[in-house]
Amino acid sequence: MALEETLRLSPATLYRRVDLELLGFETTDDLETITEVVGQPRAMQAMKFGVAMARQGYNVFALGPAGLAKRRVVQQFFESYAAQQPTPPDWCYVHDFDHPHRPKALELPPGMGQGFRKDMEDLVRELRITLPAAYEGAEYQARRQAFEQELETRQTAVLNEFQERAQKESLALIRTPDGLAIAPVKDGEVLSPEQLEALSAKEQDHIREQLEKLEGELQKILRQAPAWQHELREKLTALNHEISSLTVEGLIAALQEKYAAHPGVVEYLDAVQKDVVENAEDFLTPTDGAAVAAQQLVAQMAGPPVLQRYQVNVLVDNANTQGAGAQGAQGALGAQGALGAQGALGALGAQGAPVIFADNPTYENLVGRVEQRAQMGALFTDFTLINAGALHKANGGYLILDAQALLLQTYGWEGLKRALRAQEIRIESLAQVLSSASTVSLEPAPIPLKVKVALLGERSLYYLLLETDPDFAELFKVAADFDEEMDRDAGSEQLYARLLAMLIRKEQLQPFSREAVARVIEHSARMVGDAEKLSARMQNVTDLLRESDYWARQAQQAVVTAQHVQQAIDAQVYRADRVRERAQEAIRRETLFIETAGQVVGQINGLAVFQVGDFAFGKPGRITARVMRGEGQVVDIEREVDLGGPLHSKGMLILAGFLKGRYAVDAPLSLSASLVFEQSYGDVDGDSASSAELYALLSAIAGVGIKQSLAVTGSVDQRGQIQPIGGVNEKIEGFFDVCAARNLTGEQGVLIPAANVQHLMLRRDVVEAVEAGRFHIYAVKTVDEGIELLTGMPAGERDEEEAYPEGSFNALVVQRLQALAEKQRAQSKSQGEESET
């Protein structure tokens, strides 16, 4: 009884309450908003290092399980740094007049890209007015007519001279539908064929001779006409260039003066001026209906409108960039963040670097794409159809990606690595990258890349990439390891309360009372299964806050109380515990055998934890042992039928090691034993039941019954020390529920490892039952302590002669083992004598 009193835990050790006096507020409205990340010092130090390190490859991988609000923390951390940095430049794509399939990239100060695009639109609009006006002007028309008149005069003079020569030979130059021709005449009239036939042979021969001679001369004259036309066209082209240059120079010069500080733009404007002068006719609007229709048809067949080449494609516009993410500052501060809103936004001003979260990181969404336009049954593209990717938008700032989503996309991961290694963004289709297409397409000039990337993912994914992808360690040198839990003390509880207040304000929930906040903090400790820790899984905490607010509103209460928090917790459990209820029902209806009274030899109540989604619950199970004479084998039936996992098998081997080390140092064990989890029809793993199995085995050896009112959990080492296990709260509550359903007698209880006392955060009904003395929890450190509690007998310690006290449990075990050994020796001797005979 003395040992029982010593090992029995007091109610105060079963549940660590928050000291309400230390919280120091009435409702969360009284608390200031927190401005720092709570409980993640390691991750924050890594983030600061990664952001400050400007060398290539120092990108960040934020690792940790889901629910830690890694994205919110990383995004807000980036935003706080981005707000203090200069806004990156705008990037534009323009037409390359020398290589139309290779658009040029122009860099402009932030916000100037849209202005440049408008300036080019205004230039084209002005040229469409001024160029036609210049070509319709009196000076141009007079000079054009002079050139045309000069040609006409020249042609007329030559033809007139030819006509005079022909007339001397009684011939005339006439115009026919087929062109110029020479015909014989008489008295000023062209001779008909009949009249020509009526002439003498001599006259006909003379006419024919003169015709051949003059036709040769006429052909020489006509062959000069294309040269004269070419000369006219050259003069007109020179005139057009002169007029166009005079018209364009002033407009281009004004733009070049405006953008004089940007050599790339000045060079591009020079090319624009040259192209406009050479293609001024593109700006002239035809007035004839047929000409208009023909121009439209040609434009449709040729693809995009011809004047589109003077447009500017503003790929990246940082005019409104203020260090906020793609969703904006307010949208980025989701309810699951662990950073204060004021701290993240306080430094935002009129400038800053972009912070982008790409939620669909396909290859094209990362590096950009070139779209196509369908016309007349064919696909066309040009530089105006180039679209930016996430890398373009984040260039000069920060990019956040979900690692798993990225790896699931075809070539997304490879595309990101390629851009980071080359430090440039090259827009290519997947067909081009994989060399699966030979069609001619646009090849936009690459854009220099300067970006800090953060990947978000599970720890297993981080270590998998680290092991299997040699590029990963080169490109993501900084690991920001987010912890699932944080230390719990008076100071951290106060910080946690402020964090809850911030989440409550962000979610626009009703204020929480001090007691409600304390209950949330206590439940946070229960979520991590440790009275000295708090959960950093803010997603689950935020869900609890929302649901508590719901129940308060249902009750038409203006302040959320601890009762509403408990109501939300109970509702969460009820929604998830169907399987637990069915297991308890099976025990209640005695289809699953669990005894809670009396003593049975070789039988004990073990405890196991089952995980169903996010819900864990404990369930007792019978463990039985049978002992017979043998050769020292302990048979694990679960392992024999392939239901036992490796950890469970390890526990069994440790158990066997304890037996041999304590009871068979000088002689071999002469027993054969079997152990089994009764009515267990699934896989069994873990070593948390190894102490219970050992107790059952020792009971079977000694022939001493074990109290069925007690359940046991804990692993054992080869020296007989009881080691801590997981899920201690759920295991205790699982056996308590069975006992409560059969009425608590004051004899029932659970044995747990003493090292697990610090993890206890038990349900209130369990604590109240312990306070009333109707249920007990014992903390044991050794197998001997457990034996005494389970059997009511002293375990006994070896004396100087290595013997156990008479009447002790260990003495009974030794006696039984000796008896089995004697029988084994006798049988061996008998078999030996028979073989000799």
PDB file of C-alpha atoms in Angstrom, residues 420-675:
ATOM      1  CA  LEU A 420      17.818  29.978 -61.369  1.00  0.00           C
ATOM      2  CA  ARG A 421      21.032  28.445 -62.692  1.00  0.00           C
ATOM      3  CA  ALA A 422      21.188  30.701 -65.757  1.00  0.00           C
ATOM      4  CA  GLN A 423      19.901  33.726 -63.820  1.00  0.00           C
ATOM      5  CA  GLU A 424      17.701  34.614 -66.751  1.00  0.00           C
ATOM      6  CA  ILE A 425      14.163  33.921 -67.904  1.00  0.00           C
ATOM      7  CA  ARG A 426      13.929  32.414 -71.370  1.00  0.00           C
ATOM      8  CA  ILE A 427      10.400  31.990 -72.722  1.00  0.00           C
ATOM      9  CA  GLU A 428      10.141  28.738 -74.625  1.00  0.00           C
ATOM     10  CA  SER A 429       7.297  26.333 -75.138  1.00  0.00           C
ATOM     11  CA  LEU A 430       7.558  22.819 -73.777  1.00  0.00           C
ATOM     12  CA  ALA A 431       7.768  21.562 -77.362  1.00  0.00           C
ATOM     13  CA  GLN A 432      10.849  23.733 -77.925  1.00  0.00           C
ATOM     14  CA  VAL A 433      12.458  22.740 -74.632  1.00  0.00           C
ATOM     15  CA  LEU A 434      11.921  19.053 -75.264  1.00  0.00           C
ATOM     16  CA  SER A 435      12.895  19.403 -78.949  1.00  0.00           C
ATOM     17  CA  SER A 436       9.641  17.761 -80.018  1.00  0.00           C
ATOM     18  CA  ALA A 437       8.677  20.443 -82.566  1.00  0.00           C
ATOM     19  CA  SER A 438      10.505  21.957 -85.520  1.00  0.00           C
ATOM     20  CA  THR A 439       8.074  24.760 -86.369  1.00  0.00           C
ATOM     21  CA  VAL A 440       9.354  28.322 -86.476  1.00  0.00           C
ATOM     22  CA  SER A 441       8.146  30.326 -83.513  1.00  0.00           C
ATOM     23  CA  LEU A 442       9.058  33.437 -81.603  1.00  0.00           C
ATOM     24  CA  GLU A 443      12.274  33.438 -79.616  1.00  0.00           C
ATOM     25  CA  PRO A 444      11.898  36.348 -77.170  1.00  0.00           C
ATOM     26  CA  ALA A 445      15.144  37.743 -75.830  1.00  0.00           C
ATOM     27  CA  PRO A 446      15.887  36.396 -72.311  1.00  0.00           C
ATOM     28  CA  ILE A 447      15.398  38.702 -69.340  1.00  0.00           C
ATOM     29  CA  PRO A 448      17.968  38.823 -66.498  1.00  0.00           C
ATOM     30  CA  LEU A 449      16.621  37.194 -63.328  1.00  0.00           C
ATOM     31  CA  LYS A 450      17.209  38.290 -59.762  1.00  0.00           C
ATOM     32  CA  VAL A 451      14.757  36.675 -57.389  1.00  0.00           C
ATOM     33  CA  LYS A 452      14.638  34.999 -53.993  1.00  0.00           C
ATOM     34  CA  VAL A 453      12.579  31.803 -54.098  1.00  0.00           C
ATOM     35  CA  ALA A 454      10.956  30.054 -51.148  1.00  0.00           C
ATOM     36  CA  LEU A 455       9.606  26.523 -51.532  1.00  0.00           C
ATOM     37  CA  LEU A 456       7.067  25.218 -49.032  1.00  0.00           C
ATOM     38  CA  GLY A 457       6.838  21.500 -48.315  1.00  0.00           C
ATOM     39  CA  GLU A 458       6.916  18.576 -45.945  1.00  0.00           C
ATOM     40  CA  ARG A 459      10.162  17.487 -44.316  1.00  0.00           C
ATOM     41  CA  SER A 460      10.077  14.167 -46.162  1.00  0.00           C
ATOM     42  CA  LEU A 461       9.951  16.009 -49.486  1.00  0.00           C
ATOM     43  CA  TYR A 462      12.889  18.228 -48.513  1.00  0.00           C
ATOM     44  CA  TYR A 463      15.094  15.288 -47.558  1.00  0.00           C
ATOM     45  CA  LEU A 464      14.018  13.346 -50.645  1.00  0.00           C
ATOM     46  CA  LEU A 465      15.079  16.208 -52.924  1.00  0.00           C
ATOM     47  CA  LEU A 466      18.283  16.659 -50.966  1.00  0.00           C
ATOM     48  CA  GLU A 467      19.149  12.998 -51.494  1.00  0.00           C
ATOM     49  CA  THR A 468      18.015  12.476 -55.081  1.00  0.00           C
ATOM     50  CA  ASP A 469      18.492  15.806 -56.890  1.00  0.00           C
ATOM     51  CA  PRO A 470      22.063  17.168 -56.932  1.00  0.00           C
ATOM     52  CA  ASP A 471      20.831  20.569 -58.169  1.00  0.00           C
ATOM     53  CA  PHE A 472      18.605  21.031 -55.131  1.00  0.00           C
ATOM     54  CA  ALA A 473      21.429  21.502 -52.626  1.00  0.00           C
ATOM     55  CA  GLU A 474      23.070  23.964 -55.006  1.00  0.00           C
ATOM     56  CA  LEU A 475      19.993  26.123 -55.508  1.00  0.00           C
ATOM     57  CA  PHE A 476      18.255  25.872 -52.102  1.00  0.00           C
ATOM     58  CA  LYS A 477      20.979  26.186 -49.530  1.00  0.00           C
ATOM     59  CA  VAL A 478      18.780  27.523 -46.702  1.00  0.00           C
ATOM     60  CA  ALA A 479      16.400  25.233 -44.792  1.00  0.00           C
ATOM     61  CA  ALA A 480      13.826  27.042 -42.653  1.00  0.00           C
ATOM     62  CA  ASP A 481      12.618  24.235 -40.383  1.00  0.00           C
ATOM     63  CA  PHE A 482       9.231  25.105 -38.864  1.00  0.00           C
ATOM     64  CA  ASP A 483       8.493  23.453 -35.517  1.00  0.00           C
ATOM     65  CA  GLU A 484       5.105  21.922 -34.748  1.00  0.00           C
ATOM     66  CA  GLU A 485       5.265  22.978 -31.124  1.00  0.00           C
ATOM     67  CA  MET A 486       6.745  25.593 -28.827  1.00  0.00           C
ATOM     68  CA  ASP A 487       7.755  25.666 -25.186  1.00  0.00           C
ATOM     69  CA  ARG A 488       5.059  26.463 -22.669  1.00  0.00           C
ATOM     70  CA  ASP A 489       5.774  28.795 -19.782  1.00  0.00           C
ATOM     71  CA  ALA A 490       4.204  31.933 -18.323  1.00  0.00           C
ATOM     72  CA  GLY A 491       5.846  34.163 -20.921  1.00  0.00           C
ATOM     73  CA  SER A 492       4.912  32.019 -23.897  1.00  0.00           C
ATOM     74  CA  GLU A 493       1.333  31.732 -22.642  1.00  0.00           C
ATOM     75  CA  GLN A 494       1.050  35.520 -22.659  1.00  0.00           C
ATOM     76  CA  LEU A 495       2.516  35.698 -26.178  1.00  0.00           C
ATOM     77  CA  TYR A 496       0.143  32.966 -27.271  1.00  0.00           C
ATOM     78  CA  ALA A 497      -2.774  34.959 -25.883  1.00  0.00           C
ATOM     79  CA  ARG A 498      -1.713  37.958 -27.973  1.00  0.00           C
ATOM     80  CA  LEU A 499      -1.377  35.714 -30.989  1.00  0.00           C
ATOM     81  CA  LEU A 500      -4.921  34.451 -30.411  1.00  0.00           C
ATOM     82  CA  ALA A 501      -6.112  38.053 -30.105  1.00  0.00           C
ATOM     83  CA  MET A 502      -4.545  38.874 -33.461  1.00  0.00           C
ATOM     84  CA  LEU A 503      -6.199  35.870 -35.108  1.00  0.00           C
ATOM     85  CA  ILE A 504      -9.539  36.784 -33.546  1.00  0.00           C
ATOM     86  CA  ARG A 505      -9.326  40.317 -34.960  1.00  0.00           C
ATOM     87  CA  LYS A 506      -8.213  39.087 -38.351  1.00  0.00           C
ATOM     88  CA  GLU A 507     -11.110  36.643 -38.528  1.00  0.00           C
ATOM     89  CA  GLN A 508     -13.479  39.342 -37.253  1.00  0.00           C
ATOM     90  CA  LEU A 509     -14.619  37.129 -34.400  1.00  0.00           C
ATOM     91  CA  GLN A 510     -16.248  38.237 -31.194  1.00  0.00           C
ATOM     92  CA  PRO A 511     -13.851  38.935 -28.311  1.00  0.00           C
ATOM     93  CA  PHE A 512     -12.803  35.974 -26.175  1.00  0.00           C
ATOM     94  CA  SER A 513     -12.866  36.134 -22.413  1.00  0.00           C
ATOM     95  CA  ARG A 514      -9.751  35.448 -20.379  1.00  0.00           C
ATOM     96  CA  GLU A 515     -11.134  32.035 -19.403  1.00  0.00           C
ATOM     97  CA  ALA A 516     -11.850  31.212 -23.050  1.00  0.00           C
ATOM     98  CA  VAL A 517      -8.284  32.105 -24.055  1.00  0.00           C
ATOM     99  CA  ALA A 518      -6.961  29.964 -21.204  1.00  0.00           C
ATOM    100  CA  ARG A 519      -9.068  27.033 -22.403  1.00  0.00           C
ATOM    101  CA  VAL A 520      -7.725  27.441 -25.957  1.00  0.00           C
ATOM    102  CA  ILE A 521      -4.146  27.492 -24.636  1.00  0.00           C
ATOM    103  CA  GLU A 522      -4.787  24.367 -22.564  1.00  0.00           C
ATOM    104  CA  HIS A 523      -6.298  22.601 -25.555  1.00  0.00           C
ATOM    105  CA  SER A 524      -3.290  23.654 -27.632  1.00  0.00           C
ATOM    106  CA  ALA A 525      -1.103  21.735 -25.159  1.00  0.00           C
ATOM    107  CA  ARG A 526      -3.436  18.747 -25.458  1.00  0.00           C
ATOM    108  CA  MET A 527      -3.154  18.856 -29.266  1.00  0.00           C
ATOM    109  CA  VAL A 528       0.594  18.245 -29.033  1.00  0.00           C
ATOM    110  CA  GLY A 529       0.163  15.748 -26.204  1.00  0.00           C
ATOM    111  CA  ASP A 530       2.481  17.590 -23.848  1.00  0.00           C
ATOM    112  CA  ALA A 531       1.639  19.762 -20.847  1.00  0.00           C
ATOM    113  CA  GLU A 532       4.898  21.680 -21.330  1.00  0.00           C
ATOM    114  CA  LYS A 533       4.400  22.501 -25.016  1.00  0.00           C
ATOM    115  CA  LEU A 534       1.959  24.462 -27.163  1.00  0.00           C
ATOM    116  CA  SER A 535       0.844  23.719 -30.697  1.00  0.00           C
ATOM    117  CA  ALA A 536       2.241  25.777 -33.550  1.00  0.00           C
ATOM    118  CA  ARG A 537      -0.324  24.351 -35.974  1.00  0.00           C
ATOM    119  CA  MET A 538      -2.213  27.600 -36.279  1.00  0.00           C
ATOM    120  CA  GLN A 539      -4.662  26.179 -38.792  1.00  0.00           C
ATOM    121  CA  ASN A 540      -6.169  23.893 -36.141  1.00  0.00           C
ATOM    122  CA  VAL A 541      -6.114  26.665 -33.541  1.00  0.00           C
ATOM    123  CA  THR A 542      -7.844  29.073 -35.923  1.00  0.00           C
ATOM    124  CA  ASP A 543     -10.510  26.475 -36.666  1.00  0.00           C
ATOM    125  CA  LEU A 544     -11.170  26.169 -32.927  1.00  0.00           C
ATOM    126  CA  LEU A 545     -11.493  29.945 -32.609  1.00  0.00           C
ATOM    127  CA  ARG A 546     -13.957  30.123 -35.489  1.00  0.00           C
ATOM    128  CA  GLU A 547     -16.080  27.288 -34.124  1.00  0.00           C
ATOM    129  CA  SER A 548     -16.081  28.729 -30.607  1.00  0.00           C
ATOM    130  CA  ASP A 549     -17.285  32.013 -32.065  1.00  0.00           C
ATOM    131  CA  TYR A 550     -20.031  30.120 -33.886  1.00  0.00           C
ATOM    132  CA  TRP A 551     -21.368  28.585 -30.679  1.00  0.00           C
ATOM    133  CA  ALA A 552     -21.230  31.955 -28.912  1.00  0.00           C
ATOM    134  CA  ARG A 553     -23.270  33.545 -31.693  1.00  0.00           C
ATOM    135  CA  GLN A 554     -25.717  30.656 -31.574  1.00  0.00           C
ATOM    136  CA  ALA A 555     -26.182  31.437 -27.892  1.00  0.00           C
ATOM    137  CA  GLN A 556     -26.456  35.168 -28.737  1.00  0.00           C
ATOM    138  CA  GLN A 557     -23.486  35.986 -26.543  1.00  0.00           C
ATOM    139  CA  ALA A 558     -21.289  39.021 -27.271  1.00  0.00           C
ATOM    140  CA  VAL A 559     -18.215  37.448 -25.678  1.00  0.00           C
ATOM    141  CA  VAL A 560     -16.892  33.939 -26.295  1.00  0.00           C
ATOM    142  CA  THR A 561     -16.493  32.078 -23.008  1.00  0.00           C
ATOM    143  CA  ALA A 562     -14.682  28.919 -21.941  1.00  0.00           C
ATOM    144  CA  GLN A 563     -18.005  27.090 -22.186  1.00  0.00           C
ATOM    145  CA  HIS A 564     -18.251  27.938 -25.891  1.00  0.00           C
ATOM    146  CA  VAL A 565     -14.666  26.767 -26.449  1.00  0.00           C
ATOM    147  CA  GLN A 566     -15.423  23.477 -24.706  1.00  0.00           C
ATOM    148  CA  GLN A 567     -18.592  23.145 -26.756  1.00  0.00           C
ATOM    149  CA  ALA A 568     -16.544  23.549 -29.938  1.00  0.00           C
ATOM    150  CA  ILE A 569     -14.005  20.940 -28.740  1.00  0.00           C
ATOM    151  CA  ASP A 570     -16.763  18.479 -27.876  1.00  0.00           C
ATOM    152  CA  ALA A 571     -18.404  19.028 -31.270  1.00  0.00           C
ATOM    153  CA  GLN A 572     -15.102  18.381 -33.047  1.00  0.00           C
ATOM    154  CA  VAL A 573     -14.640  15.140 -31.135  1.00  0.00           C
ATOM    155  CA  TYR A 574     -18.218  14.021 -31.763  1.00  0.00           C
ATOM    156  CA  ARG A 575     -17.884  14.575 -35.511  1.00  0.00           C
ATOM    157  CA  ALA A 576     -14.771  12.384 -35.616  1.00  0.00           C
ATOM    158  CA  ASP A 577     -15.271   9.637 -33.009  1.00  0.00           C
ATOM    159  CA  ARG A 578     -17.648   7.204 -34.722  1.00  0.00           C
ATOM    160  CA  VAL A 579     -14.970   4.481 -34.799  1.00  0.00           C
ATOM    161  CA  ARG A 580     -14.105   5.058 -31.135  1.00  0.00           C
ATOM    162  CA  GLU A 581     -17.764   4.785 -30.164  1.00  0.00           C
ATOM    163  CA  ARG A 582     -18.131   1.514 -32.062  1.00  0.00           C
ATOM    164  CA  ALA A 583     -15.090   0.100 -30.263  1.00  0.00           C
ATOM    165  CA  GLN A 584     -16.488   1.151 -26.872  1.00  0.00           C
ATOM    166  CA  GLU A 585     -19.846  -0.308 -27.816  1.00  0.00           C
ATOM    167  CA  ALA A 586     -18.227  -3.652 -28.670  1.00  0.00           C
ATOM    168  CA  ILE A 587     -16.640  -3.725 -25.203  1.00  0.00           C
ATOM    169  CA  ARG A 588     -19.907  -2.715 -23.544  1.00  0.00           C
ATOM    170  CA  ARG A 589     -21.814  -5.456 -25.340  1.00  0.00           C
ATOM    171  CA  GLU A 590     -19.034  -7.944 -24.504  1.00  0.00           C
ATOM    172  CA  THR A 591     -18.289  -8.905 -28.069  1.00  0.00           C
ATOM    173  CA  LEU A 592     -14.817  -7.562 -27.371  1.00  0.00           C
ATOM    174  CA  PHE A 593     -13.641  -9.094 -24.097  1.00  0.00           C
ATOM    175  CA  ILE A 594     -12.142  -6.700 -21.564  1.00  0.00           C
ATOM    176  CA  GLU A 595     -12.213  -7.494 -17.864  1.00  0.00           C
ATOM    177  CA  THR A 596     -12.129  -4.692 -15.288  1.00  0.00           C
ATOM    178  CA  ALA A 597     -12.418  -6.685 -12.077  1.00  0.00           C
ATOM    179  CA  GLY A 598     -10.800  -9.697 -10.435  1.00  0.00           C
ATOM    180  CA  GLN A 599      -7.388 -11.246 -11.025  1.00  0.00           C
ATOM    181  CA  VAL A 600      -6.328 -13.548 -13.869  1.00  0.00           C
ATOM    182  CA  VAL A 601      -3.052 -15.396 -14.320  1.00  0.00           C
ATOM    183  CA  GLY A 602      -1.226 -14.548 -17.545  1.00  0.00           C
ATOM    184  CA  GLN A 603      -3.690 -11.903 -18.676  1.00  0.00           C
ATOM    185  CA  ILE A 604      -3.384  -8.107 -18.658  1.00  0.00           C
ATOM    186  CA  ASN A 605      -5.111  -5.090 -20.156  1.00  0.00           C
ATOM    187  CA  GLY A 606      -2.799  -3.395 -22.640  1.00  0.00           C
ATOM    188  CA  LEU A 607      -3.497  -0.018 -24.222  1.00  0.00           C
ATOM    189  CA  ALA A 608      -3.176   1.033 -27.837  1.00  0.00           C
ATOM    190  CA  VAL A 609      -3.755   4.260 -29.794  1.00  0.00           C
ATOM    191  CA  PHE A 610      -5.638   4.331 -33.104  1.00  0.00           C
ATOM    192  CA  GLN A 611      -5.423   7.197 -35.582  1.00  0.00           C
ATOM    193  CA  VAL A 612      -8.424   7.928 -37.811  1.00  0.00           C
ATOM    194  CA  GLY A 613      -7.561  10.932 -39.933  1.00  0.00           C
ATOM    195  CA  ASP A 614      -6.718  13.746 -37.521  1.00  0.00           C
ATOM    196  CA  PHE A 615      -8.514  12.061 -34.626  1.00  0.00           C
ATOM    197  CA  ALA A 616      -6.686   9.739 -32.205  1.00  0.00           C
ATOM    198  CA  PHE A 617      -8.263   7.588 -29.524  1.00  0.00           C
ATOM    199  CA  GLY A 618      -7.174   4.896 -27.097  1.00  0.00           C
ATOM    200  CA  LYS A 619      -8.584   1.392 -26.758  1.00  0.00           C
ATOM    201  CA  PRO A 620      -7.733  -1.369 -24.277  1.00  0.00           C
ATOM    202  CA  GLY A 621      -6.926  -4.845 -25.479  1.00  0.00           C
ATOM    203  CA  ARG A 622      -6.326  -8.174 -23.707  1.00  0.00           C
ATOM    204  CA  ILE A 623      -2.832  -9.580 -23.787  1.00  0.00           C
ATOM    205  CA  THR A 624      -2.454 -13.199 -22.691  1.00  0.00           C
ATOM    206  CA  ALA A 625       0.573 -15.406 -22.062  1.00  0.00           C
ATOM    207  CA  ARG A 626       0.971 -19.198 -21.774  1.00  0.00           C
ATOM    208  CA  VAL A 627       4.071 -20.938 -20.392  1.00  0.00           C
ATOM    209  CA  MET A 628       5.261 -24.486 -20.761  1.00  0.00           C
ATOM    210  CA  ARG A 629       8.489 -26.423 -20.581  1.00  0.00           C
ATOM    211  CA  GLY A 630      10.767 -25.731 -23.525  1.00  0.00           C
ATOM    212  CA  GLU A 631      14.102 -24.389 -24.696  1.00  0.00           C
ATOM    213  CA  GLY A 632      13.837 -20.700 -23.883  1.00  0.00           C
ATOM    214  CA  GLN A 633      11.711 -19.561 -26.784  1.00  0.00           C
ATOM    215  CA  VAL A 634       9.200 -16.721 -26.417  1.00  0.00           C
ATOM    216  CA  VAL A 635       6.802 -16.964 -29.338  1.00  0.00           C
ATOM    217  CA  ASP A 636       5.158 -13.766 -30.549  1.00  0.00           C
ATOM    218  CA  ILE A 637       1.991 -15.007 -32.211  1.00  0.00           C
ATOM    219  CA  GLU A 638       1.455 -11.647 -33.944  1.00  0.00           C
ATOM    220  CA  ARG A 639       4.846 -11.961 -35.605  1.00  0.00           C
ATOM    221  CA  GLU A 640       4.286 -15.586 -36.503  1.00  0.00           C
ATOM    222  CA  VAL A 641       1.204 -14.685 -38.549  1.00  0.00           C
ATOM    223  CA  ASP A 642       2.817 -11.553 -40.041  1.00  0.00           C
ATOM    224  CA  LEU A 643       0.633  -9.139 -38.095  1.00  0.00           C
ATOM    225  CA  GLY A 644       3.468  -7.809 -35.950  1.00  0.00           C
ATOM    226  CA  GLY A 645       5.517  -4.892 -37.210  1.00  0.00           C
ATOM    227  CA  PRO A 646       9.288  -4.497 -36.771  1.00  0.00           C
ATOM    228  CA  LEU A 647       9.020  -2.268 -33.700  1.00  0.00           C
ATOM    229  CA  HIS A 648       6.712  -4.728 -31.995  1.00  0.00           C
ATOM    230  CA  SER A 649       9.119  -7.544 -32.803  1.00  0.00           C
ATOM    231  CA  LYS A 650      11.955  -5.502 -31.386  1.00  0.00           C
ATOM    232  CA  GLY A 651       9.992  -5.068 -28.159  1.00  0.00           C
ATOM    233  CA  MET A 652       9.524  -8.823 -27.912  1.00  0.00           C
ATOM    234  CA  LEU A 653      13.239  -9.452 -28.324  1.00  0.00           C
ATOM    235  CA  ILE A 654      13.983  -6.893 -25.605  1.00  0.00           C
ATOM    236  CA  LEU A 655      11.475  -8.680 -23.365  1.00  0.00           C
ATOM    237  CA  ALA A 656      13.275 -11.965 -23.949  1.00  0.00           C
ATOM    238  CA  GLY A 657      16.558 -10.247 -23.191  1.00  0.00           C
ATOM    239  CA  PHE A 658      15.195  -9.019 -19.845  1.00  0.00           C
ATOM    240  CA  LEU A 659      14.069 -12.538 -18.890  1.00  0.00           C
ATOM    241  CA  LYS A 660      17.420 -14.078 -19.657  1.00  0.00           C
ATOM    242  CA  GLY A 661      19.355 -11.271 -18.028  1.00  0.00           C
ATOM    243  CA  ARG A 662      17.423 -11.427 -14.782  1.00  0.00           C
ATOM    244  CA  TYR A 663      16.474 -15.068 -14.378  1.00  0.00           C
ATOM    245  CA  ALA A 664      18.844 -17.112 -16.558  1.00  0.00           C
ATOM    246  CA  VAL A 665      22.313 -15.689 -16.064  1.00  0.00           C
ATOM    247  CA  ASP A 666      23.872 -18.990 -15.015  1.00  0.00           C
ATOM    248  CA  ALA A 667      21.528 -21.448 -16.710  1.00  0.00           C
ATOM    249  CA  PRO A 668      19.449 -21.472 -19.884  1.00  0.00           C
ATOM    250  CA  LEU A 669      15.730 -20.774 -19.758  1.00  0.00           C
ATOM    251  CA  SER A 670      13.895 -24.055 -19.877  1.00  0.00           C
ATOM    252  CA  LEU A 671      10.532 -22.708 -20.943  1.00  0.00           C
ATOM    253  CA  SER A 672       8.538 -22.039 -24.015  1.00  0.00           C
ATOM    254  CA  ALA A 673       6.064 -19.146 -23.929  1.00  0.00           C
ATOM    255  CA  SER A 674       3.534 -17.630 -26.285  1.00  0.00           C
ATOM    256  CA  LEU A 675       2.144 -14.090 -26.221  1.00  0.00           C
TER     257      LEU A 675
END
